[in-house]
PDB file of C-alpha atoms and ligand atoms in Angstrom:
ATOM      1  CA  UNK A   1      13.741 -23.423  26.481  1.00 53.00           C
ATOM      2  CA  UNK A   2      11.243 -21.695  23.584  1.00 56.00           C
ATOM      3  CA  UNK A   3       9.559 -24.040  21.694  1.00 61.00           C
ATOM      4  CA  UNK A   4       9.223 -23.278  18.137  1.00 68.00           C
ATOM      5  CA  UNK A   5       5.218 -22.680  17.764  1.00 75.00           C
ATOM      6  CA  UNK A   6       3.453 -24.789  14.918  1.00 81.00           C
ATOM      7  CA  UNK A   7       2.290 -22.652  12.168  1.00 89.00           C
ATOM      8  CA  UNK A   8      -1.313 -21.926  11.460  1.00 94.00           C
ATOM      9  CA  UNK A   9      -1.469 -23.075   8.127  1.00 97.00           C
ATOM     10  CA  UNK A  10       0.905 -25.786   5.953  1.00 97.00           C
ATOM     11  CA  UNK A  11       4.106 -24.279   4.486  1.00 96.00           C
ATOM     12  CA  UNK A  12       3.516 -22.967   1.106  1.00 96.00           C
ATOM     13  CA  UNK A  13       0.004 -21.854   1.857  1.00 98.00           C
ATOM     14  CA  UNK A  14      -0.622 -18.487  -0.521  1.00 98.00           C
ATOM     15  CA  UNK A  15      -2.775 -16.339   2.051  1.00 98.00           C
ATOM     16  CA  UNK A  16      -4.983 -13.929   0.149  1.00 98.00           C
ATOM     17  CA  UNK A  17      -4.007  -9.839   0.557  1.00 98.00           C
ATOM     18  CA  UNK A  18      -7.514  -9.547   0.433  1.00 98.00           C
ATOM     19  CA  UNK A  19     -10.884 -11.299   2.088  1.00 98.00           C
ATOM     20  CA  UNK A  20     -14.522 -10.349   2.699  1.00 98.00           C
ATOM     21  CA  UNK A  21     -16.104 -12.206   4.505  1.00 99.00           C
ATOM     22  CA  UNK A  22     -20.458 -11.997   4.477  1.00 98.00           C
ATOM     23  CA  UNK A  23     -20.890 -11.918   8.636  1.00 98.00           C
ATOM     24  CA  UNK A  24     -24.605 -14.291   7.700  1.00 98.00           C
ATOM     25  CA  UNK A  25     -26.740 -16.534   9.848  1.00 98.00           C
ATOM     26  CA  UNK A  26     -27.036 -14.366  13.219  1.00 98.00           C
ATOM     27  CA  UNK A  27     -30.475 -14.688  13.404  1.00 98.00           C
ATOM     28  CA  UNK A  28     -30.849 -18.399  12.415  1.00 98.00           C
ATOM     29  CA  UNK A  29     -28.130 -18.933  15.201  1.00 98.00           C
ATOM     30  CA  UNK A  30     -30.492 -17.032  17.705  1.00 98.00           C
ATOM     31  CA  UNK A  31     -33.535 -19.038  16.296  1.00 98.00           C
ATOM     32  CA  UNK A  32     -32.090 -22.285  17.162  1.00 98.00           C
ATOM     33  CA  UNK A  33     -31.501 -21.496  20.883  1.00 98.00           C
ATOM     34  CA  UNK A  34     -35.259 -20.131  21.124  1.00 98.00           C
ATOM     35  CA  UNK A  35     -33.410 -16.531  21.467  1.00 98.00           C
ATOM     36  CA  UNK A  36     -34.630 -13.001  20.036  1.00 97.00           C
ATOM     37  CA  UNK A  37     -32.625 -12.417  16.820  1.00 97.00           C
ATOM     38  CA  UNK A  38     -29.867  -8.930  18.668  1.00 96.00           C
ATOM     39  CA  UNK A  39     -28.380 -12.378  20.829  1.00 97.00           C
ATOM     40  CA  UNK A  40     -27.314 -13.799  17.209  1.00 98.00           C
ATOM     41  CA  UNK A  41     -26.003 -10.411  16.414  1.00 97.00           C
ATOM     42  CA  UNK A  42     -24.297 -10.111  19.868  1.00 97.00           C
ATOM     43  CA  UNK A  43     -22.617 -13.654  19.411  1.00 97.00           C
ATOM     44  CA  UNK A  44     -22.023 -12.515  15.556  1.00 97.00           C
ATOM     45  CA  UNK A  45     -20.036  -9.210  16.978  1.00 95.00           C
ATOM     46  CA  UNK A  46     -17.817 -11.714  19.268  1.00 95.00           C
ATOM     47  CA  UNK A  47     -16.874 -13.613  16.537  1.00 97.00           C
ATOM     48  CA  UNK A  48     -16.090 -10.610  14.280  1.00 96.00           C
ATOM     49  CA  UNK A  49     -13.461  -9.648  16.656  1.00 94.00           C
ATOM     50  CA  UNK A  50     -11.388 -13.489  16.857  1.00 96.00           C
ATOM     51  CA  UNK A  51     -11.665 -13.651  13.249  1.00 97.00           C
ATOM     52  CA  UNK A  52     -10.169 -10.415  12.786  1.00 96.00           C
ATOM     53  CA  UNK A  53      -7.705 -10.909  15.093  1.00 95.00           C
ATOM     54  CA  UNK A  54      -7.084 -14.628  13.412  1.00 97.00           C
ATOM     55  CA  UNK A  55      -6.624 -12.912  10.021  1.00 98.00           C
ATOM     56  CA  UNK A  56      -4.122 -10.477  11.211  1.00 97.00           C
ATOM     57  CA  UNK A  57      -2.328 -13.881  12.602  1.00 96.00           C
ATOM     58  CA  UNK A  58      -2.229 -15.361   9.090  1.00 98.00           C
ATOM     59  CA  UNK A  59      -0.561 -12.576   7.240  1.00 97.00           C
ATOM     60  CA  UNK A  60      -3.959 -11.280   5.514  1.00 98.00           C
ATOM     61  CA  UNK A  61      -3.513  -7.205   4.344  1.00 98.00           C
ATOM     62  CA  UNK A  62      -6.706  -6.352   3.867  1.00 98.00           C
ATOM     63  CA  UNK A  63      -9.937  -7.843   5.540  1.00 98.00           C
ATOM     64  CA  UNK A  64     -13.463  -6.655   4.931  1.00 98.00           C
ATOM     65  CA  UNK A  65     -16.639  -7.455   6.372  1.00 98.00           C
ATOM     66  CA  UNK A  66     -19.987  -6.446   5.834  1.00 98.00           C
ATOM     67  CA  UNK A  67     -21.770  -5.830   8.749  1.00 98.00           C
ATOM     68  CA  UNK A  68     -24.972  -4.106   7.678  1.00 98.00           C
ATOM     69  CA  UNK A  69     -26.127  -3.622   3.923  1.00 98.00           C
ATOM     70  CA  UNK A  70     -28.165  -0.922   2.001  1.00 98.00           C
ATOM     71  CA  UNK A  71     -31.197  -3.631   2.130  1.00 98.00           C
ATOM     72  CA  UNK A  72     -31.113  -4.364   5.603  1.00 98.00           C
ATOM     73  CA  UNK A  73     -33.116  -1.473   6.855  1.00 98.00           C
ATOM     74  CA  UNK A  74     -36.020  -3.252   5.350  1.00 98.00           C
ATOM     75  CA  UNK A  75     -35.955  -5.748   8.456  1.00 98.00           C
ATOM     76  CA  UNK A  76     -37.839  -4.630  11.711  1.00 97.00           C
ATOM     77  CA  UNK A  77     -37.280  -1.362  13.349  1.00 97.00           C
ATOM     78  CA  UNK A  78     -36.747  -3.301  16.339  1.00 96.00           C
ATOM     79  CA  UNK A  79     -33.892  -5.434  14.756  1.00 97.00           C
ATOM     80  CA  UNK A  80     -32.060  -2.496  12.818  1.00 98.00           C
ATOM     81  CA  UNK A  81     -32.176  -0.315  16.101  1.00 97.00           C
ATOM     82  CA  UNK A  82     -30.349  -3.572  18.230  1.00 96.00           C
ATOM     83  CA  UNK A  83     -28.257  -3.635  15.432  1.00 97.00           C
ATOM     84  CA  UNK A  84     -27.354   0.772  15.718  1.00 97.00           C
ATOM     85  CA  UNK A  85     -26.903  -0.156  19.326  1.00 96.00           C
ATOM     86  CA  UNK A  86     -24.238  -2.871  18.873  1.00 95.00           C
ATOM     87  CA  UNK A  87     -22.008  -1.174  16.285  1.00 95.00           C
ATOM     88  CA  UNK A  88     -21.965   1.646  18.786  1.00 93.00           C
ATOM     89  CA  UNK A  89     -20.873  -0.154  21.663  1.00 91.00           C
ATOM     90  CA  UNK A  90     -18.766  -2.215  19.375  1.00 89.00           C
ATOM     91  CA  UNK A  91     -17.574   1.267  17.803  1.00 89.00           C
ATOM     92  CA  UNK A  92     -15.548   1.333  21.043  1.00 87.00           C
ATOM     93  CA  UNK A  93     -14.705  -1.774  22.008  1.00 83.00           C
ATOM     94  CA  UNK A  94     -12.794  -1.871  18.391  1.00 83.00           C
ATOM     95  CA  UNK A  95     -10.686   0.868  19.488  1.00 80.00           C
ATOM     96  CA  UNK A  96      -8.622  -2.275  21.266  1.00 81.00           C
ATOM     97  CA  UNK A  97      -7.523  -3.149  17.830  1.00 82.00           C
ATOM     98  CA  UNK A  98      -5.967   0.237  17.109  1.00 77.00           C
ATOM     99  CA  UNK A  99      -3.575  -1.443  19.616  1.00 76.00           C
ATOM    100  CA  UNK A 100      -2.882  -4.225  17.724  1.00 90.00           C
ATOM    101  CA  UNK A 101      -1.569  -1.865  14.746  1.00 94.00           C
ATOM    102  CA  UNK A 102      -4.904  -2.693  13.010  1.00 95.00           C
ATOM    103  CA  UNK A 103      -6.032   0.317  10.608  1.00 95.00           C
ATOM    104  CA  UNK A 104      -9.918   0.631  10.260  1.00 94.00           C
ATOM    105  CA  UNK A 105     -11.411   2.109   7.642  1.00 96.00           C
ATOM    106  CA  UNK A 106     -15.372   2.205   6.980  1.00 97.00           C
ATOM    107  CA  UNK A 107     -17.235   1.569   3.678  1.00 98.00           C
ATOM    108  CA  UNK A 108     -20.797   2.698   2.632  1.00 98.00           C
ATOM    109  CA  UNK A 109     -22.721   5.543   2.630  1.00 97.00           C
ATOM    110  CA  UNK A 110     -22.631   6.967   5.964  1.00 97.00           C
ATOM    111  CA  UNK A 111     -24.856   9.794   5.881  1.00 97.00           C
ATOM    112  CA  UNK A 112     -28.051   7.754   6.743  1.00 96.00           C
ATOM    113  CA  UNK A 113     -26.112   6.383   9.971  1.00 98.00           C
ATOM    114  CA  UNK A 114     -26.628   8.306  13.503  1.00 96.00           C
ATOM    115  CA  UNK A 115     -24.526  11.558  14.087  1.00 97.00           C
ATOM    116  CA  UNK A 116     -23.073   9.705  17.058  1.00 94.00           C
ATOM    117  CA  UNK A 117     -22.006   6.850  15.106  1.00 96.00           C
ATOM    118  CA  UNK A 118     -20.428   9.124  12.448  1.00 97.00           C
ATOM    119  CA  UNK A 119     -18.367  10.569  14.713  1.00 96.00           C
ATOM    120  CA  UNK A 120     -16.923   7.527  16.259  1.00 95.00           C
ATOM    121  CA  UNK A 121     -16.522   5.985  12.701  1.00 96.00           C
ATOM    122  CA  UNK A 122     -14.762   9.437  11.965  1.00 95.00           C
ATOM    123  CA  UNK A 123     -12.758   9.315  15.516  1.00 94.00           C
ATOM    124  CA  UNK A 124     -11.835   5.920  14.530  1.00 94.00           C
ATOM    125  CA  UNK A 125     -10.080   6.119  11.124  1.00 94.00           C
ATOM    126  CA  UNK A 126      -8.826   9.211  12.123  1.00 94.00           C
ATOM    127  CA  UNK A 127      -6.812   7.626  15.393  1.00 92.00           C
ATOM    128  CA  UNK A 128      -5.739   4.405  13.397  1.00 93.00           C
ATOM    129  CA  UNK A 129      -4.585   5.339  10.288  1.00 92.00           C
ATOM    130  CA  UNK A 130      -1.194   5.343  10.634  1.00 92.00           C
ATOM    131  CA  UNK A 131      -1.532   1.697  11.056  1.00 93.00           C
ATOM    132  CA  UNK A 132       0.131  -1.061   9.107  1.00 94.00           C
ATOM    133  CA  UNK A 133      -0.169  -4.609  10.462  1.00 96.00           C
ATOM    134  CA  UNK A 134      -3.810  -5.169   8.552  1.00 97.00           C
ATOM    135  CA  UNK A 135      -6.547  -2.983   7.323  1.00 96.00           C
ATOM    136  CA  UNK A 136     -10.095  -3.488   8.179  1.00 96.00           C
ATOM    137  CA  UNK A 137     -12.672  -2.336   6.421  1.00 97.00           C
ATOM    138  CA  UNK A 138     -16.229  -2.301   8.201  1.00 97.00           C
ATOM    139  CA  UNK A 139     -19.290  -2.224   5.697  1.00 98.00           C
ATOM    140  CA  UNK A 140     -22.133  -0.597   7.203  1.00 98.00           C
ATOM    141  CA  UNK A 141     -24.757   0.888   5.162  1.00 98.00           C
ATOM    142  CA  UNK A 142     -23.011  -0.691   2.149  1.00 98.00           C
ATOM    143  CA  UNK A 143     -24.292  -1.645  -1.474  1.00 98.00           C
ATOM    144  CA  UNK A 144     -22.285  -2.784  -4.393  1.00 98.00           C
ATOM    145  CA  UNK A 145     -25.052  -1.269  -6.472  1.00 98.00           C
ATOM    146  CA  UNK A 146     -24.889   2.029  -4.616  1.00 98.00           C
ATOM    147  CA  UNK A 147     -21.208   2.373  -4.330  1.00 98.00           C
ATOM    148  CA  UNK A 148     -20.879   1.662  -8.160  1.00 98.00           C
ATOM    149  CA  UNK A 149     -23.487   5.132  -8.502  1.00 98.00           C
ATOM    150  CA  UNK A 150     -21.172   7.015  -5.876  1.00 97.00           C
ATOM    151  CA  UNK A 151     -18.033   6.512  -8.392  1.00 98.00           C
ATOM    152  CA  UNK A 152     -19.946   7.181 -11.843  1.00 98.00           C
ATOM    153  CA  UNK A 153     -21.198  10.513  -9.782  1.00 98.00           C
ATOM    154  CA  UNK A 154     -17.966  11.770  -9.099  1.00 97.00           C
ATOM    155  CA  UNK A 155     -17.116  10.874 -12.980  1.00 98.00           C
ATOM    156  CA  UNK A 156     -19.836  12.940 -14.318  1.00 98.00           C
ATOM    157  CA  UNK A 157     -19.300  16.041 -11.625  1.00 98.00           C
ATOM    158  CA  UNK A 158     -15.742  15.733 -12.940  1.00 98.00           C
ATOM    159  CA  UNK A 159     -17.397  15.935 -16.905  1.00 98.00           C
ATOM    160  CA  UNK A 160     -19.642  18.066 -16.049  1.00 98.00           C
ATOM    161  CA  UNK A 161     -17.059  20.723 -15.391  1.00 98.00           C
ATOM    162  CA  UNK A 162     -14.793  19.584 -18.269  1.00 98.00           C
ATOM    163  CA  UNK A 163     -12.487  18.370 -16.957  1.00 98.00           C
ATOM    164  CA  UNK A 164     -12.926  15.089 -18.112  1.00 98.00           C
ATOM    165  CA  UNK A 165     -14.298  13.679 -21.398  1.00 98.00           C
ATOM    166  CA  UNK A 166     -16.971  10.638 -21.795  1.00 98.00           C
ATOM    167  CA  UNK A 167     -15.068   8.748 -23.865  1.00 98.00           C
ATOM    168  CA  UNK A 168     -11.874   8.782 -22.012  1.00 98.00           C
ATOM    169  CA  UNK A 169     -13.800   7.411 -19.055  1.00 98.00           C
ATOM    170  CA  UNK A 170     -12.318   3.714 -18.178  1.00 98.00           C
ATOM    171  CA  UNK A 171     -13.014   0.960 -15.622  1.00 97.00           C
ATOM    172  CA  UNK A 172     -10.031   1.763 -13.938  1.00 96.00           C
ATOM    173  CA  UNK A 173     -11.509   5.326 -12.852  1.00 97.00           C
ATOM    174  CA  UNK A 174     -14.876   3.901 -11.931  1.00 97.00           C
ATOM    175  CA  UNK A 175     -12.745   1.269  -9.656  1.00 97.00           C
ATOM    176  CA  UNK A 176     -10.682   4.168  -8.350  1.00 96.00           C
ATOM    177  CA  UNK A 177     -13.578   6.156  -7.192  1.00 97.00           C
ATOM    178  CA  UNK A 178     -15.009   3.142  -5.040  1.00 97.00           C
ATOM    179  CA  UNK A 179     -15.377   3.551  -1.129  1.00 97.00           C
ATOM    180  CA  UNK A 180     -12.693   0.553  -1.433  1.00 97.00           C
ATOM    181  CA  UNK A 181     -10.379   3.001  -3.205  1.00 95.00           C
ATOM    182  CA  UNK A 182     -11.438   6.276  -1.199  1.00 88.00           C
ATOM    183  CA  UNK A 183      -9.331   5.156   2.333  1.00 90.00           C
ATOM    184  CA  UNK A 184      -8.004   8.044   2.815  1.00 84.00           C
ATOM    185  CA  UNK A 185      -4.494   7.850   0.373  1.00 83.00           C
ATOM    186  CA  UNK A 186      -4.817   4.123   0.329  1.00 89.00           C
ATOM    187  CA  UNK A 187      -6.721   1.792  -2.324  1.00 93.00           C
ATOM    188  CA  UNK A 188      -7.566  -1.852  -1.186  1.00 96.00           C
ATOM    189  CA  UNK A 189      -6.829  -3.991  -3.837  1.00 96.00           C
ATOM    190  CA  UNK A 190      -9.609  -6.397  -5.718  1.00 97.00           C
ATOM    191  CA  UNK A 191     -11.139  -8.728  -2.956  1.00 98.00           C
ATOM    192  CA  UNK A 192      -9.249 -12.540  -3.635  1.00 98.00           C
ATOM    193  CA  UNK A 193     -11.526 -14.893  -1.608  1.00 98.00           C
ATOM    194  CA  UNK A 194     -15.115 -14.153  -0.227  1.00 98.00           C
ATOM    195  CA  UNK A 195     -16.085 -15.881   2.817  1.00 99.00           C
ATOM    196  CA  UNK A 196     -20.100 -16.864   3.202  1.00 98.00           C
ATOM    197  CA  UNK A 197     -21.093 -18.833   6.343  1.00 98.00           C
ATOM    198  CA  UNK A 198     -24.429 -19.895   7.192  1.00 98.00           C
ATOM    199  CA  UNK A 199     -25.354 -22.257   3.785  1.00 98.00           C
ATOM    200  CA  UNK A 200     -26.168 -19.101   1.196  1.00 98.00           C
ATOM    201  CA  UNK A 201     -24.393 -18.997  -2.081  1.00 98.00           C
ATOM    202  CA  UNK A 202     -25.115 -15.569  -2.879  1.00 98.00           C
ATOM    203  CA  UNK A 203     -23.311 -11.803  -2.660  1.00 98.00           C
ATOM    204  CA  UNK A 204     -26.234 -10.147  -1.449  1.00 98.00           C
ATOM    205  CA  UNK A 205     -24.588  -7.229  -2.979  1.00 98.00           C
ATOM    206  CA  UNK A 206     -21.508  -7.148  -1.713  1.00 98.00           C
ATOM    207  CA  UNK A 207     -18.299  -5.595  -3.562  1.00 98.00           C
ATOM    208  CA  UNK A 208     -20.113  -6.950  -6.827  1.00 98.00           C
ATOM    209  CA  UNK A 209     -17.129  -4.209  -8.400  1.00 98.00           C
ATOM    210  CA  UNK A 210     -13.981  -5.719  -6.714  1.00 98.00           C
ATOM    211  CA  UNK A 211     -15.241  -9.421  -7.038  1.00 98.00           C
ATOM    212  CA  UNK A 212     -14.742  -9.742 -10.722  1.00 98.00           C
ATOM    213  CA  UNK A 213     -12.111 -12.542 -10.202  1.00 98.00           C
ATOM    214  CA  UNK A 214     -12.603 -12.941  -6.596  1.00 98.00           C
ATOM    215  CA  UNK A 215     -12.738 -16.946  -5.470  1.00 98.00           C
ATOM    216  CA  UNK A 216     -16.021 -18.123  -3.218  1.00 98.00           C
ATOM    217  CA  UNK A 217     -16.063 -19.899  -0.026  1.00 98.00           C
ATOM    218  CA  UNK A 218     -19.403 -21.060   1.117  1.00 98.00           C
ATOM    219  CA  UNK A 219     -19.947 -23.296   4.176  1.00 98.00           C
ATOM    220  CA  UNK A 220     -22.804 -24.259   6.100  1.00 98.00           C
ATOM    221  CA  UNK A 221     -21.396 -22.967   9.735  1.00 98.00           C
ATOM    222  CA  UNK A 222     -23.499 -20.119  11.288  1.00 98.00           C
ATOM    223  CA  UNK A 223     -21.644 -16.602  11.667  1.00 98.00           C
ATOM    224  CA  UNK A 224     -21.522 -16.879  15.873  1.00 98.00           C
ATOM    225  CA  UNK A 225     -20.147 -20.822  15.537  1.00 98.00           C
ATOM    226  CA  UNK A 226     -17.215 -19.727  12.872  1.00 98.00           C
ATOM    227  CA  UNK A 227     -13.719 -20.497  14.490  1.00 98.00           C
ATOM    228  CA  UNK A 228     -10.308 -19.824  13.415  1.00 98.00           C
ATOM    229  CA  UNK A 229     -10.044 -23.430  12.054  1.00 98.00           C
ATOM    230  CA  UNK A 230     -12.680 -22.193   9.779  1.00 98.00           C
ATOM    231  CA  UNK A 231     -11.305 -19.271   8.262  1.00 98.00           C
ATOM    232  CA  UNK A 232      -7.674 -21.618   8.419  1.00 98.00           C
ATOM    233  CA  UNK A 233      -9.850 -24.163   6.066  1.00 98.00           C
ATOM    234  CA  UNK A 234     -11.215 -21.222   3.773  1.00 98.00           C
ATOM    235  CA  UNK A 235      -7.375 -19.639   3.262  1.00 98.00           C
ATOM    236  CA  UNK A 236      -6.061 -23.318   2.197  1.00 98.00           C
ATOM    237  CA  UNK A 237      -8.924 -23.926   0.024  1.00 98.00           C
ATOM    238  CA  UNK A 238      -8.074 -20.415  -1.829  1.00 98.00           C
ATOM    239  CA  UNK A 239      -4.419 -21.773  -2.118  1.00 98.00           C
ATOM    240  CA  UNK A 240      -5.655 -24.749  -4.048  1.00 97.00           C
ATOM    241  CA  UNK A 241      -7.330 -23.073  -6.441  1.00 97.00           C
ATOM    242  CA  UNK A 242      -5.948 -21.991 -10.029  1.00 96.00           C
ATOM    243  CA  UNK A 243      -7.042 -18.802 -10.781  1.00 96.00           C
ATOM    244  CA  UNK A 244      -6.688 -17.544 -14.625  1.00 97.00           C
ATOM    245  CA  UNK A 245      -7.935 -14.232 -14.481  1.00 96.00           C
ATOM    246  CA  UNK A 246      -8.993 -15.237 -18.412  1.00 96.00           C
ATOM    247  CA  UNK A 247      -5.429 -16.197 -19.379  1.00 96.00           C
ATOM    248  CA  UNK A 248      -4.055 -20.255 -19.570  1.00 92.00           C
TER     249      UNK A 248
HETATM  250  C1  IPE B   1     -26.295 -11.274   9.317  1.00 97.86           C
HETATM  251  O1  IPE B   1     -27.104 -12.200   9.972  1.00 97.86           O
HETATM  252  C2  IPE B   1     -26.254  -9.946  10.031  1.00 97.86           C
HETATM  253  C3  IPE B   1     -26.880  -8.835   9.304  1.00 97.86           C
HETATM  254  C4  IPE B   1     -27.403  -8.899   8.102  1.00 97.86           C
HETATM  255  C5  IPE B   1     -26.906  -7.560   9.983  1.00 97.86           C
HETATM  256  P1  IPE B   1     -28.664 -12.284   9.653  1.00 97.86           P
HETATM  257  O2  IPE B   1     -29.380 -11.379  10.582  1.00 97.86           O
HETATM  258  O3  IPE B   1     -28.915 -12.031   8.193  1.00 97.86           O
HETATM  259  O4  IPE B   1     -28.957 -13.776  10.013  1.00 97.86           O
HETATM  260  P2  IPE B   1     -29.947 -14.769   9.265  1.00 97.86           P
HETATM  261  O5  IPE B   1     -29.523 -14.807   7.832  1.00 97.86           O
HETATM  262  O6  IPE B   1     -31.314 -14.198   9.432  1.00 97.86           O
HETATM  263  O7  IPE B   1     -29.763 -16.067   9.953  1.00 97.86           O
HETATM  264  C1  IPE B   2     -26.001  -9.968   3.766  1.00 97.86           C
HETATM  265  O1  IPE B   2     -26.803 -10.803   4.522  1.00 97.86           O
HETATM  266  C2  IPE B   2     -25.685  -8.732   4.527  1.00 97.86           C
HETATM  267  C3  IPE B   2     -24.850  -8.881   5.708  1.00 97.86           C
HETATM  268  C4  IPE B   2     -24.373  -9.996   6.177  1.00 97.86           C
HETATM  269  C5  IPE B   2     -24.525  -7.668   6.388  1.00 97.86           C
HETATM  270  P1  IPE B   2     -28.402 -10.805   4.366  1.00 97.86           P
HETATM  271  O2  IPE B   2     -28.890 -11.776   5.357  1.00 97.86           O
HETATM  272  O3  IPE B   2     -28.910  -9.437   4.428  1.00 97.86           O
HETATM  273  O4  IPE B   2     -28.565 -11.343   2.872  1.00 97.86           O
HETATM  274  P2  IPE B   2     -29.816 -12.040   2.174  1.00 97.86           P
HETATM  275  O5  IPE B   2     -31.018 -11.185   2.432  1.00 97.86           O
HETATM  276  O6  IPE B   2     -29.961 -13.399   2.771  1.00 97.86           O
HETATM  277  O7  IPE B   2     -29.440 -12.115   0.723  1.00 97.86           O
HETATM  278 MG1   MG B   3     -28.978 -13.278   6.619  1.00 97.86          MG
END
């Protein structure tokens, strides 16, 4: 006889459509074990794919993480290179998702990344978008900042050639010109709860644009030791809170 399976989070839990979570603390997990820093990443890269997996489990839409950021390449050429290495071996290991009726969907500025890597990012989206369990959005090469200058670019080709006028410019067109908002026919909606392991209380950057009324989840657990408890704790905290979005 089928047992009924226990659910993963209380009844009445409000799961967010949306979550980033800041993949931090790689190299302070390496550290610890006397390791190079590319075994934190390599541990981080397991854990990316159980939590993704564990968010498609709870009911989550849209799930972003930010892998690599537009500051990063100021660490070691050593460390940025393991790092190239690892998103293209992970590039298509990922591919098992597209399985799973996972879409994936890349954010940042891509240009700066290796041809190789462009391709499979290209090969990628291009042979899961049809897919509707969850959407994951990979942020490599990604910068709030720079992502805000992408969309006020397209704005001011678009004035530029009259066809629009400053004043008539709103925040709503900025938003809608985000890498968030450029998937390809699809628009991920505002980011509802951001996840930050590893004891920082900071965004580092990170969809600075969508996060206007995003809620914060900050705990001390390194990226390579977060479980699916953890991200089960985070999504139960969110449903506790009251958010106003400036109203009563
Ligand atoms: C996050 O882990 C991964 C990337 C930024 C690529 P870190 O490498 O920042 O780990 P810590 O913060 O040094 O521990
Ligand atoms: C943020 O982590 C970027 C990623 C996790 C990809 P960092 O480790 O780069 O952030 P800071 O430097 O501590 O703010
Ligand atoms: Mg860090």
């Amino acid at each position: 006889m089928a047992t009924a399976e226990k659910p993963l989070l209380p009844p009445g839990t409000k799961v967010p459509a949306h979550i980033g979570v800041i993949m931090d603390g790689n190299g302070r997990w390496a550290k610890k074990r006397g390791l190079p820093r590319k075994f934190g990443h390599r541990q981080g890269a397991q854990t990316f794919r159980t939590i993704t997996r564990h968010a498609k489990k709870l009911g989550v839409k849209y799930f972003t993480v930010y892998a690599f950021s537009t500051e990063n390449w100021k660490r070691p050429a050593d460390e940025v290179e393991a790092i190239m290495d690892l998103f293209d071996k992970y590039l298509d290991e990922v591919r098992d998702f597209i399985e799973e009726n996972i879409r994936i969907c890349f954010i940042g500025d891509r240009s700066m990344l290796r041809p190789s890597l462009q391709q499979k990012m290209a090969s990628v989206e291009a042979d899961s978008r049809d897919f509707t369990a969850m959407t994951l959005l990979i942020a490599i090469n990604y910068g709030g900042r720079d992502e805000i200058a992408h969309s006020v670019r397209v704005l001011a080709e678009q004035v530029k050639s009259g066809r629009l006028e400053p004043q008539d410019i709103t925040d709503k067109m900025i938003g809608e010109n985000l890498y968030t908002a450029q998937l390809d026919g699809d628009c991920a909606p505002d980011v509802d709860l951001i996840i930050r392991p590893s004891g920082e209380q900071r965004l580092s950057n990170f969809m600075i644009w969508q996060s206007a009324y995003a809620e914060f989840y900050y705990t001390n657990i390194l990226w390579p030791d977060f479980k699916p408890a953890d991200l089960e704790k985070a999504v139960i905290a969110y449903s506790d809170r009251n958010r106003r979005f400036g109203g009563v």
